[in-house]
Short mmCIF file of C-alpha atoms in Angstrom, two decimals:
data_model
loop_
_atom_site.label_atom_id
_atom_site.label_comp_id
_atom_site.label_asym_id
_atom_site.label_seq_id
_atom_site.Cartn_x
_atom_site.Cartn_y
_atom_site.Cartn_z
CA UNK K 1 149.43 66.91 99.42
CA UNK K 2 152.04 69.43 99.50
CA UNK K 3 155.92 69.36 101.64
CA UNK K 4 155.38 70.26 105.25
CA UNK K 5 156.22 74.37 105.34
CA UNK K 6 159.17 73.08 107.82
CA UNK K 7 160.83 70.95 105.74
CA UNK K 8 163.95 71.58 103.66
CA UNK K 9 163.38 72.25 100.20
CA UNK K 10 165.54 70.33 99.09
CA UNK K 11 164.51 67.67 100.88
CA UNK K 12 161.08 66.98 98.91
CA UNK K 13 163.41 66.62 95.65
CA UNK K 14 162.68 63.43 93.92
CA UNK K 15 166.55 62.95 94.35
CA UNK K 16 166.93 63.83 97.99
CA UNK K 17 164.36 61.54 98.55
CA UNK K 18 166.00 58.54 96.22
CA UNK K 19 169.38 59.48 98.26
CA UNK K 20 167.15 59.05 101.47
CA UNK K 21 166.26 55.44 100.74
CA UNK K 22 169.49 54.80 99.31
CA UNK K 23 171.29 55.63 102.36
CA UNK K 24 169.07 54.16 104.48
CA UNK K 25 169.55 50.65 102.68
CA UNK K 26 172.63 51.09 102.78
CA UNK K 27 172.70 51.08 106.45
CA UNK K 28 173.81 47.46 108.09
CA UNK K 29 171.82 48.07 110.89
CA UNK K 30 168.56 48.76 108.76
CA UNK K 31 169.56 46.04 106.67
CA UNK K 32 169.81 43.44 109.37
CA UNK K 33 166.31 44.80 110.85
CA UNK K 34 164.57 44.42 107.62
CA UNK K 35 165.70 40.94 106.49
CA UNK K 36 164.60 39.49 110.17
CA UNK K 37 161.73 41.23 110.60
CA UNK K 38 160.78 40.09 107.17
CA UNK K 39 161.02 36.52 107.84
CA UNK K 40 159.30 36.84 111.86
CA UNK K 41 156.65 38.79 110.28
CA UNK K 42 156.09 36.08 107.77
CA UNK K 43 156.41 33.33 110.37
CA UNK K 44 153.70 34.92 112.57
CA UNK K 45 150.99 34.53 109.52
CA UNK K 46 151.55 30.80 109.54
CA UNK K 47 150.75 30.21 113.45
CA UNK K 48 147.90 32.98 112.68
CA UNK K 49 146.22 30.14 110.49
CA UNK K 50 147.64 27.15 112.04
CA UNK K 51 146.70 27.86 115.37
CA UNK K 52 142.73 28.21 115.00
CA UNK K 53 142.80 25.24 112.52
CA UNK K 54 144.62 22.99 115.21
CA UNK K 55 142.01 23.97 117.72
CA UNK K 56 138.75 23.04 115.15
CA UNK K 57 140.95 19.61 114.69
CA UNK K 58 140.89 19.07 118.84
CA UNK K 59 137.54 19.88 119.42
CA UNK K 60 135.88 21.19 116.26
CA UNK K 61 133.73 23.52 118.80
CA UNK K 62 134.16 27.39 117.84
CA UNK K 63 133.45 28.52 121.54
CA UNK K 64 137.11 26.52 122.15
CA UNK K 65 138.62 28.52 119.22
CA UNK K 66 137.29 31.61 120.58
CA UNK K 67 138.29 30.87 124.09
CA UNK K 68 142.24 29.99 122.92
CA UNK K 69 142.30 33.27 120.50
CA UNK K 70 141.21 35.73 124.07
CA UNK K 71 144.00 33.70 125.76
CA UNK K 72 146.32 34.79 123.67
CA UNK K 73 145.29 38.34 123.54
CA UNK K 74 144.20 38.87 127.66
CA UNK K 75 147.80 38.78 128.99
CA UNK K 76 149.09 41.10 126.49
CA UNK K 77 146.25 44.16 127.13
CA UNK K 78 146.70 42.82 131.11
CA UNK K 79 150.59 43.10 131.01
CA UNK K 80 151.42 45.56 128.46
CA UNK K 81 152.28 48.16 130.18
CA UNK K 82 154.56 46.63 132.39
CA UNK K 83 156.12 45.25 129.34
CA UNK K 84 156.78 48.98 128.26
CA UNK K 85 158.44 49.38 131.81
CA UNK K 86 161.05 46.61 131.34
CA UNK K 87 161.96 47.18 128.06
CA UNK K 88 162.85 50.93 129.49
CA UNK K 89 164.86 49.28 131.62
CA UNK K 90 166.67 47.02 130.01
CA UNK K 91 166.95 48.31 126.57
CA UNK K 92 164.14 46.90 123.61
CA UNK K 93 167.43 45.00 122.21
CA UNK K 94 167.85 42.86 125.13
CA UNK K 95 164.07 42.60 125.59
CA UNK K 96 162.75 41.54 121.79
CA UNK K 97 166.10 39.13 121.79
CA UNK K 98 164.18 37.34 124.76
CA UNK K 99 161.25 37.35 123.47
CA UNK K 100 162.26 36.00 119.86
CA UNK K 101 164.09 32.83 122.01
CA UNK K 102 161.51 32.16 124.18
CA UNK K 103 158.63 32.19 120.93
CA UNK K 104 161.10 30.13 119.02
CA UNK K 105 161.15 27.65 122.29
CA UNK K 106 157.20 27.49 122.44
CA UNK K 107 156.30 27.53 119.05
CA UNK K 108 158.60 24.58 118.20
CA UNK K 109 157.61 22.69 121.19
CA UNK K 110 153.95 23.33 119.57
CA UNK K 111 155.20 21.86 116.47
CA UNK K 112 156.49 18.86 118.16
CA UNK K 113 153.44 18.04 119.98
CA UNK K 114 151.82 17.87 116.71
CA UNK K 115 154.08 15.99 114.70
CA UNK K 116 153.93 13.54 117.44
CA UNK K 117 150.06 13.62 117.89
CA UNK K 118 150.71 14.08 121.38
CA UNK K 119 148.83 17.52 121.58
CA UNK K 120 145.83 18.32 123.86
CA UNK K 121 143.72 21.30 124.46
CA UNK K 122 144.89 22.12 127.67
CA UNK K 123 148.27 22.24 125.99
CA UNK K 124 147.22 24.55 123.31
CA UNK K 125 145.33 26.79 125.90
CA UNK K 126 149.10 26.57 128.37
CA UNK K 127 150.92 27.47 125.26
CA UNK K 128 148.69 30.21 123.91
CA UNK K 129 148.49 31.91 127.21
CA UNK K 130 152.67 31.86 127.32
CA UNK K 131 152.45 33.29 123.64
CA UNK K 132 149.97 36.22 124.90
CA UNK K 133 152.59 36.88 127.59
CA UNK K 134 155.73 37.17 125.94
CA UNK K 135 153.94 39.24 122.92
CA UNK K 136 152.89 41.79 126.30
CA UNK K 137 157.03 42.43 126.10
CA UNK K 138 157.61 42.32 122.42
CA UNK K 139 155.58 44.43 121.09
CA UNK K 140 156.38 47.34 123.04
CA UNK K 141 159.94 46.37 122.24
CA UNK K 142 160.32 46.07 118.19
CA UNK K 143 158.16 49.39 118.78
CA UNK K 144 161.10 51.25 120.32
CA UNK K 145 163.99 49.95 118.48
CA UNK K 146 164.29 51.97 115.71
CA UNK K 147 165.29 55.15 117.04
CA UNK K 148 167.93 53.54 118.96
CA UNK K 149 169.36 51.86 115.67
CA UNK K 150 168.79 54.98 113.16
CA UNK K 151 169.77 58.36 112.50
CA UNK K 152 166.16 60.66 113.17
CA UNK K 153 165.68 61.80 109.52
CA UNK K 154 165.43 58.22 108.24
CA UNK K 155 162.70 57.00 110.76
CA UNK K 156 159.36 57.82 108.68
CA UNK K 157 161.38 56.22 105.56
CA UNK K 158 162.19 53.30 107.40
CA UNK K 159 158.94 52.69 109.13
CA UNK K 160 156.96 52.99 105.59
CA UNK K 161 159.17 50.48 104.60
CA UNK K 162 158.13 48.40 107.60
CA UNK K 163 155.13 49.03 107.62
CA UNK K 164 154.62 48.15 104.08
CA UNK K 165 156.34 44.79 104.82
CA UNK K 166 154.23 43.63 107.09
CA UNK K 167 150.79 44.53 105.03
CA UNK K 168 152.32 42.62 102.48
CA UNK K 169 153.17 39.63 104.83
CA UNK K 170 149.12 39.62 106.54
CA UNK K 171 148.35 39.24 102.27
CA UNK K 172 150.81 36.98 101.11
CA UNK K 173 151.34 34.92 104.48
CA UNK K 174 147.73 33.53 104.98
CA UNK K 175 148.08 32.26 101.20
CA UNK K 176 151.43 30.32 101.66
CA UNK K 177 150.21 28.72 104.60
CA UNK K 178 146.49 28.18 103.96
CA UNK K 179 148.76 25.99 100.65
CA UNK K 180 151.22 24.16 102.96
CA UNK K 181 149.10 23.08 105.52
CA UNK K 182 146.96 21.94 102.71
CA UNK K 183 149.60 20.12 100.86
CA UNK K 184 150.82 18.19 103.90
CA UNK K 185 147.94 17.00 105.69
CA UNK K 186 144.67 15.10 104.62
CA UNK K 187 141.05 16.54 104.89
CA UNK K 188 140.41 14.60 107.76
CA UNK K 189 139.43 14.60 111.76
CA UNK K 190 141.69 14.34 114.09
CA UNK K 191 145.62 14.79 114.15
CA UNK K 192 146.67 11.84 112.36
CA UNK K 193 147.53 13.22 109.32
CA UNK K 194 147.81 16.57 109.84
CA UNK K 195 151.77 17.20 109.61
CA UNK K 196 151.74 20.34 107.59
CA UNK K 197 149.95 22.14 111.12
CA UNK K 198 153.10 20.76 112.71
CA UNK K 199 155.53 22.40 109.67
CA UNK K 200 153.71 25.67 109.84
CA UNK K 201 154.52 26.07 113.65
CA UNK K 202 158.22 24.90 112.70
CA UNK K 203 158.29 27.52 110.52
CA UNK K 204 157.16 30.07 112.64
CA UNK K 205 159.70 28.86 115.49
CA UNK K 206 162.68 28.74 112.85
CA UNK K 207 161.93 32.16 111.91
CA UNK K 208 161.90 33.66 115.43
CA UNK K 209 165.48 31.72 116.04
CA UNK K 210 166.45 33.32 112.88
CA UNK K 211 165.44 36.94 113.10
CA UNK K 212 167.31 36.41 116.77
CA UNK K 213 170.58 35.81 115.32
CA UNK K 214 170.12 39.14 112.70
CA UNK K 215 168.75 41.20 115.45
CA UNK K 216 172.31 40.07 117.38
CA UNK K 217 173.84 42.13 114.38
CA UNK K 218 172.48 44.58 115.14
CA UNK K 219 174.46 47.89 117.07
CA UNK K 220 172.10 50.10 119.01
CA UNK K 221 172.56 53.51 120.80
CA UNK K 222 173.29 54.08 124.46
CA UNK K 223 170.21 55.49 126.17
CA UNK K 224 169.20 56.28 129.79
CA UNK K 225 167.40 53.56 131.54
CA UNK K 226 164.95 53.17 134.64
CA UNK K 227 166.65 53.28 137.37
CA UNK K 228 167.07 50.11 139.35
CA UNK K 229 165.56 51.54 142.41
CA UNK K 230 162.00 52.40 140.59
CA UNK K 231 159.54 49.93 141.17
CA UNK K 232 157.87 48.74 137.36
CA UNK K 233 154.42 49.98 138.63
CA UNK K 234 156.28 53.37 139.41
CA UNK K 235 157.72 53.35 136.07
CA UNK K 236 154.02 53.21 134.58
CA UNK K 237 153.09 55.57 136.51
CA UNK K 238 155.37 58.20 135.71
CA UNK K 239 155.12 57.39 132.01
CA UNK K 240 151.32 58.06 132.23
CA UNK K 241 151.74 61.01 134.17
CA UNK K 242 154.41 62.69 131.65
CA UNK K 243 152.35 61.99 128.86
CA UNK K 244 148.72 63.65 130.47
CA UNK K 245 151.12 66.85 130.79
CA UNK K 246 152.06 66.74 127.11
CA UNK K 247 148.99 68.81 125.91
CA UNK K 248 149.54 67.14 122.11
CA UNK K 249 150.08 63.91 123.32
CA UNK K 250 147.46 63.50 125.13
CA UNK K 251 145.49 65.33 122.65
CA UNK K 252 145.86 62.87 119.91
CA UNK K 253 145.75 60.04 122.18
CA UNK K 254 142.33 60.21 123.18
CA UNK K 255 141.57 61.77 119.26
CA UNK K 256 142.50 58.19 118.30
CA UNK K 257 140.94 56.67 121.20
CA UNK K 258 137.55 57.90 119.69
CA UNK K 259 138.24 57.51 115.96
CA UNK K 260 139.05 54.05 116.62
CA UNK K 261 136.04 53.27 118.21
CA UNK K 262 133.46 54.42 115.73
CA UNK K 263 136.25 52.95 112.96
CA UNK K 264 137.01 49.38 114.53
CA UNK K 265 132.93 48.62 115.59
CA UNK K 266 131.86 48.94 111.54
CA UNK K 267 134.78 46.91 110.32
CA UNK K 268 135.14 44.07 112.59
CA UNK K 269 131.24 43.75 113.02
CA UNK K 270 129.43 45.24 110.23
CA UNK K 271 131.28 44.72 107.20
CA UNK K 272 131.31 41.11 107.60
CA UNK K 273 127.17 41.47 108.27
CA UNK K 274 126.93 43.29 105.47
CA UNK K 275 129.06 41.17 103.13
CA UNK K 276 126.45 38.07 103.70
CA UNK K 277 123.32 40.15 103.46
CA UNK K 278 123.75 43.00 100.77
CA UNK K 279 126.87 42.03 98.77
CA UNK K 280 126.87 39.33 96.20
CA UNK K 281 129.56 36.73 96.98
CA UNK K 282 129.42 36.12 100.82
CA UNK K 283 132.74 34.95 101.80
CA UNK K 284 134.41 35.50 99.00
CA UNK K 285 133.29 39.15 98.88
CA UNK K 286 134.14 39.57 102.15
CA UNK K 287 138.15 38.69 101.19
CA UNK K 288 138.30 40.42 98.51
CA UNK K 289 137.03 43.94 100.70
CA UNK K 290 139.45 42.96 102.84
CA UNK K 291 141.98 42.15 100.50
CA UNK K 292 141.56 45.39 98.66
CA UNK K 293 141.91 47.73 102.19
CA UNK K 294 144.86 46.07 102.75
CA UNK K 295 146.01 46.85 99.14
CA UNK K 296 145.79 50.44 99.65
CA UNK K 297 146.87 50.63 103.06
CA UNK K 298 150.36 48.83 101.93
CA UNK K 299 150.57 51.58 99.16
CA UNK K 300 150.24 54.67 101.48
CA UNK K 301 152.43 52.82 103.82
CA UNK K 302 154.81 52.45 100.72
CA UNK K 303 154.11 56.24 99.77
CA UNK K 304 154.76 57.51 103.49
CA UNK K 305 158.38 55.55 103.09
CA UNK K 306 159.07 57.46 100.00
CA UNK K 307 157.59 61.15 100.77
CA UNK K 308 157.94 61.43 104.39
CA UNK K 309 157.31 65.39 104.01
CA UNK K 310 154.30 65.37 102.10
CA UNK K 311 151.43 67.38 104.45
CA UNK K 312 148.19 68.98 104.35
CA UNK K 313 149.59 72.02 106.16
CA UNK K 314 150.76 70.46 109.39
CA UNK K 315 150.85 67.04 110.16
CA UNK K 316 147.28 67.45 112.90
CA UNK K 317 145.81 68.80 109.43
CA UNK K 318 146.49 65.74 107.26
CA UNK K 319 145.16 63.81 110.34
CA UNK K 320 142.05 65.76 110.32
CA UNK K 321 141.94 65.77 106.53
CA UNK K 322 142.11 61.92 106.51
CA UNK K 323 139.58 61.52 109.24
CA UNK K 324 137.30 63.56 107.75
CA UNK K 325 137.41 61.91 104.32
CA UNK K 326 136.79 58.19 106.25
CA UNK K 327 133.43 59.87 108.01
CA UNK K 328 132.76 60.82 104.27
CA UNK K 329 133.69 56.94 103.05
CA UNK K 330 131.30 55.59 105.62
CA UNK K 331 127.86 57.27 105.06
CA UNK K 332 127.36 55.89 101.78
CA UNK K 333 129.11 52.60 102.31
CA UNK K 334 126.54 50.86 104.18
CA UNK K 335 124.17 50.71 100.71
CA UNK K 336 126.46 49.38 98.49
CA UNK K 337 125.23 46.10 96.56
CA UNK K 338 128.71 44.65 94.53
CA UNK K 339 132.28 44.14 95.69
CA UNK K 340 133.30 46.54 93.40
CA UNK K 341 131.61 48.93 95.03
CA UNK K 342 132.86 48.45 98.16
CA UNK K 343 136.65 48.39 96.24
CA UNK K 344 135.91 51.68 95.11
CA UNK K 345 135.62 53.35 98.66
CA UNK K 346 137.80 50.79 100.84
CA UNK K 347 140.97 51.18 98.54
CA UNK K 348 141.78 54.55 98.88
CA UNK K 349 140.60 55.05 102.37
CA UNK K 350 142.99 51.94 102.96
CA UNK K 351 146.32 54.20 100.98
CA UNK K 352 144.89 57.20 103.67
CA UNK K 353 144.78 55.37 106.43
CA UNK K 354 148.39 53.63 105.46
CA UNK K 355 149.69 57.05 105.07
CA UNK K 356 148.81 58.71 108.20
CA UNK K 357 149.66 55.78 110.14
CA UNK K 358 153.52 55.83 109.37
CA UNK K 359 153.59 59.34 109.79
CA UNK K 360 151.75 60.04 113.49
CA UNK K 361 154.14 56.58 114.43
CA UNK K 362 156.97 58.52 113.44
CA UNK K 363 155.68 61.40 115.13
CA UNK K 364 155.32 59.71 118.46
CA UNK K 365 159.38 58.62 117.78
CA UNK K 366 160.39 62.11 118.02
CA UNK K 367 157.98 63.09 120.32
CA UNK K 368 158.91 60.63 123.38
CA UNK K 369 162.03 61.00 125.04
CA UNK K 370 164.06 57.98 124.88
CA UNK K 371 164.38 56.67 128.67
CA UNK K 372 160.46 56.62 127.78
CA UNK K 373 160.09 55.07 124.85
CA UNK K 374 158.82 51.55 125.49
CA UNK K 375 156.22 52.75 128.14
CA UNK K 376 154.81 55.54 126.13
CA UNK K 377 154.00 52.94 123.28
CA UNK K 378 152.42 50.35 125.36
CA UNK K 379 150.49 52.88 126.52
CA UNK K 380 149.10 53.66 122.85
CA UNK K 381 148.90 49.96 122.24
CA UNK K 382 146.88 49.19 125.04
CA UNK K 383 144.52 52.04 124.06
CA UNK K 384 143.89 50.36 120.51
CA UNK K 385 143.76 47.04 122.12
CA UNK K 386 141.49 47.65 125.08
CA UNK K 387 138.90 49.50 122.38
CA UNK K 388 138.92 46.59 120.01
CA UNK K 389 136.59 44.37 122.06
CA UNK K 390 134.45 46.91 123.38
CA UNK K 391 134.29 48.90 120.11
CA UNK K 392 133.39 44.99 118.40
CA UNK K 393 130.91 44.66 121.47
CA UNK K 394 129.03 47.61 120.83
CA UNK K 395 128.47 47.19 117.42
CA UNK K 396 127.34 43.89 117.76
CA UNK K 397 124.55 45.30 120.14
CA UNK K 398 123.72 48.26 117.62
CA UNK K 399 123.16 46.01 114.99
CA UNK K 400 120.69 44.20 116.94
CA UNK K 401 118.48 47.42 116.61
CA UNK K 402 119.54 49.04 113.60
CA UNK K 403 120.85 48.16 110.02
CA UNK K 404 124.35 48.03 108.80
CA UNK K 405 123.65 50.81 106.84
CA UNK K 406 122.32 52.37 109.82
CA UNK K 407 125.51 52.21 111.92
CA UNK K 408 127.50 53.27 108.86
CA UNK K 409 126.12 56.19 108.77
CA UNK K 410 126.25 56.73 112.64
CA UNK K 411 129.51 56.00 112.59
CA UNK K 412 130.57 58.23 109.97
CA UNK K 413 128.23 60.92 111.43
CA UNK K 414 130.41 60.43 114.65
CA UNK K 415 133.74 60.41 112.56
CA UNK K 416 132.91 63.76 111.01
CA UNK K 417 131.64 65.28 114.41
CA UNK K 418 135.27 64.04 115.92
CA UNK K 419 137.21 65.59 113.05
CA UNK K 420 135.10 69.08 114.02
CA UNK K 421 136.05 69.19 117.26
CA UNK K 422 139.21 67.88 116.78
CA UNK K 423 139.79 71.06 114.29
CA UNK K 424 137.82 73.56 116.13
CA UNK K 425 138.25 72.85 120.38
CA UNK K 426 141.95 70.70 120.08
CA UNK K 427 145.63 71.59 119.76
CA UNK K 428 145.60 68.99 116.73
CA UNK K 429 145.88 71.00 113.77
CA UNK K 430 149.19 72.87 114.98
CA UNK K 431 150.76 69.62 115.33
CA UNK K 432 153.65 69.32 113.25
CA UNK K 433 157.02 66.72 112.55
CA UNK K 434 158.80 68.88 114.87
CA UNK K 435 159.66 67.12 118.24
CA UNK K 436 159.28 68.84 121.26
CA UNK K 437 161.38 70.77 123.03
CA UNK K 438 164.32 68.44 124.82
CA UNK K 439 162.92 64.95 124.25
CA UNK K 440 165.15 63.85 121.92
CA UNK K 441 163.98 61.23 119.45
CA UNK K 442 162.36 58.09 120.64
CA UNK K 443 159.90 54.26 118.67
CA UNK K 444 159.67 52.53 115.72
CA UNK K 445 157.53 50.30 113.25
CA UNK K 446 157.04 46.87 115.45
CA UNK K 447 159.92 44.09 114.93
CA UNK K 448 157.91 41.37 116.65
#
């Protein structure tokens, strides 16, 4: 990759960009952003394996399980968007302080109920739907805090770093738990000795109250807010209207509408498929392709962080570029045979992906105008999150008809065919870091 043609020259220096990250450390309000979020995004992989294993204790019936895990994720696709509309209105400071409180409250009132062995189902499924709710408002607000905490030019550095941090969290976290739940509770039915459940959702409400009290350190910018006299549904509305007449925007919105799609069926369907029919290992094989995608999308997260000019042109280029190169991953990757294999492809498709990522999210910053900011990204939120069952759905059916190899190579067929158009009918390959005209700058890696 080479610096993006309107970038300083001095800023693609191997100094400038050491002075970058060393001023942007040095920064209290990055500082108290980074230690918090560290510890919340830590605390969230311990209820991430906690929770499923408490509901296999209750009722050891996967149908439950699955049934508590769309509870939690219903009311945040359902109320997303309005989420996005109150954190416009009352700042994403205010909003992700509630929203850390009110997860500490539930989560350690989760913990209790275990520790006491007082816990039913219809308590888990009460306290999963709250969890799903409150998540609808967070999200959109850690995703629109950093440009009202940081100077512009440090937002792609600081949402690498971020980003990075929580890839290294979803690899490290499941590990530390998976070892204290195991270490404080006994291998047996029911909730009788299962205390280290209980310790895992303490730990997970303890971090919340924590990163609460750092994210009180923090000092954000003054920004326009909704007025009081628009309606929330109005707010969406406009939001949704002023992004369909941003030609770009709505561009790459529905680009990554479709790429997600033909990426996110394969993946959360088909890999696992083909990990127990072609790939030596089963389970185990399955982790470690996992494992090693993760790898390299917390290195091109890192990488982003540290060379937030590099492009392919123009940023819509390197998008294309990337795109293209996962349609190329795919066709092959349904025949491979050994984990290694699989390594070989996933990992650097993984750095790609990591790459791109922190640099179209730090796109969309500058891009948004502030007032805006929390709607616009619960609008690209709810696009990834209303795809990922249907895109999971439709795989599922495929594969009922066809190999995994087979829908591979469809899907990678589809990528390339994307990429084309995307290149050859779309506005995406004059995109660059520039923001438009008059929005000012506007979201930020997620501090949920």
């Amino acid at each position: 990759m080479k610096p993006a043609a309107t970038a300083p020259a001095t800023a693609t220096t191997p100094d400038a960009a050491k002075d970058a990250r060393r001023a942007l450390f040095a920064n209290a309000n990055f500082r108290w952003l980074l230690g918090g979020g560290a510890l919340s995004m830590l605390g969230d992989q311990f209820t991430l394996i906690a929770l499923p294993w408490l509901v296999l204790k209750l009722s050891n019936d996967p149908l439950e399980l699955g049934l508590v895990l769309a509870i939690v994720g219903l009311p945040r696709a359902l109320f997303i968007l309005i989420g996005g509309a109150i954190v416009d209105r009352y700042s994403p400071k205010t909003v992700l302080m509630w929203t850390k409180l009110l997860n500490a409250s539930l989560l350690g009132l989760l913990a209790l109920l275990v520790w006491t062995s007082a816990v039913q189902l219809w308590m888990v499924y009460s306290l999963a739907l709250a969890i799903g709710l409150v998540t609808a408002f967070s999200f959109p607000a850690g995703s629109s805090i950093l440009p009202r905490t940081l100077p512009a030019e440090a937002l792609q550095t600081a949402n690498g770093t971020l980003m990075a941090l929580r890839q290294l969290t979803a690899l490290l976290g499941p590990l530390m738990a998976g070892l204290l739940i195991a270490a404080f509770s006994e291998q047996a039915a029911g909730l009788a000795n299962a205390q280290g459940l209980g310790l895992a959702f303490a730990l997970d409400a303890a971090s919340f109250a924590i990163s609460a009290w750092t994210l009180s350190k923090v000092r954000s910018f003054e920004s326009a807010q909704l007025a009081d006299q628009q309606s929330v549904l109005g707010a969406v509305a406009e939001a949704m209207r002023l992004m369909w007449a941003d030609r770009e925007l709505r561009t790459l919105c529905l680009y990554f509408a479709a790429i997600a799609f033909f990426v996110g069926g394969p993946i959360q369907v088909a890999l696992p498929v083909l990990a127990s029919t072609q790939v030596a290992g089963g389970a185990a094989a399955l982790g470690l392709l996992l494992a090693g995608h993760g790898v390299g999308s917390l290195i091109g997260m890192l990488v982003a962080g540290m060379r937030p000019t590099w492009r392919l042109g123009t940023l819509g280029l390197t998008v294309l570029a990337i795109d293209g190169v996962a349609g190329l991953v795919f066709l092959p990757f349904g025949h491979i045979t050994a984990v290694w294999q699989g390594l070989a492809l996933l990992a650097p498709l993984g750095a790609l992906a990591g790459f791109v990522q922190v640099a179209v999210f730090t796109w969309m910053q500058k891009r948004v105008p502030p007032a805006m900011l929390g709607r616009a990204m619960s609008v690209f939120m709810f696009i990834f999150m209303g795809l990922a069952p249907l895109a999971a759905a439709a795989a599922g059916a495929a594969l009922r008809l066809i190999s995994p190899a087979a829908l591979f190579t469809a899907c990678g067929l589809a990528l390339l065919l994307i990429v084309l158009l995307g290149l050859t009918v779309t506005p995406i390959r004059r995109i660059n870091d520039r923001p438009a005209a008059g929005p000012g700058t506007g979201a930020g890696a997620a501090l949920v």
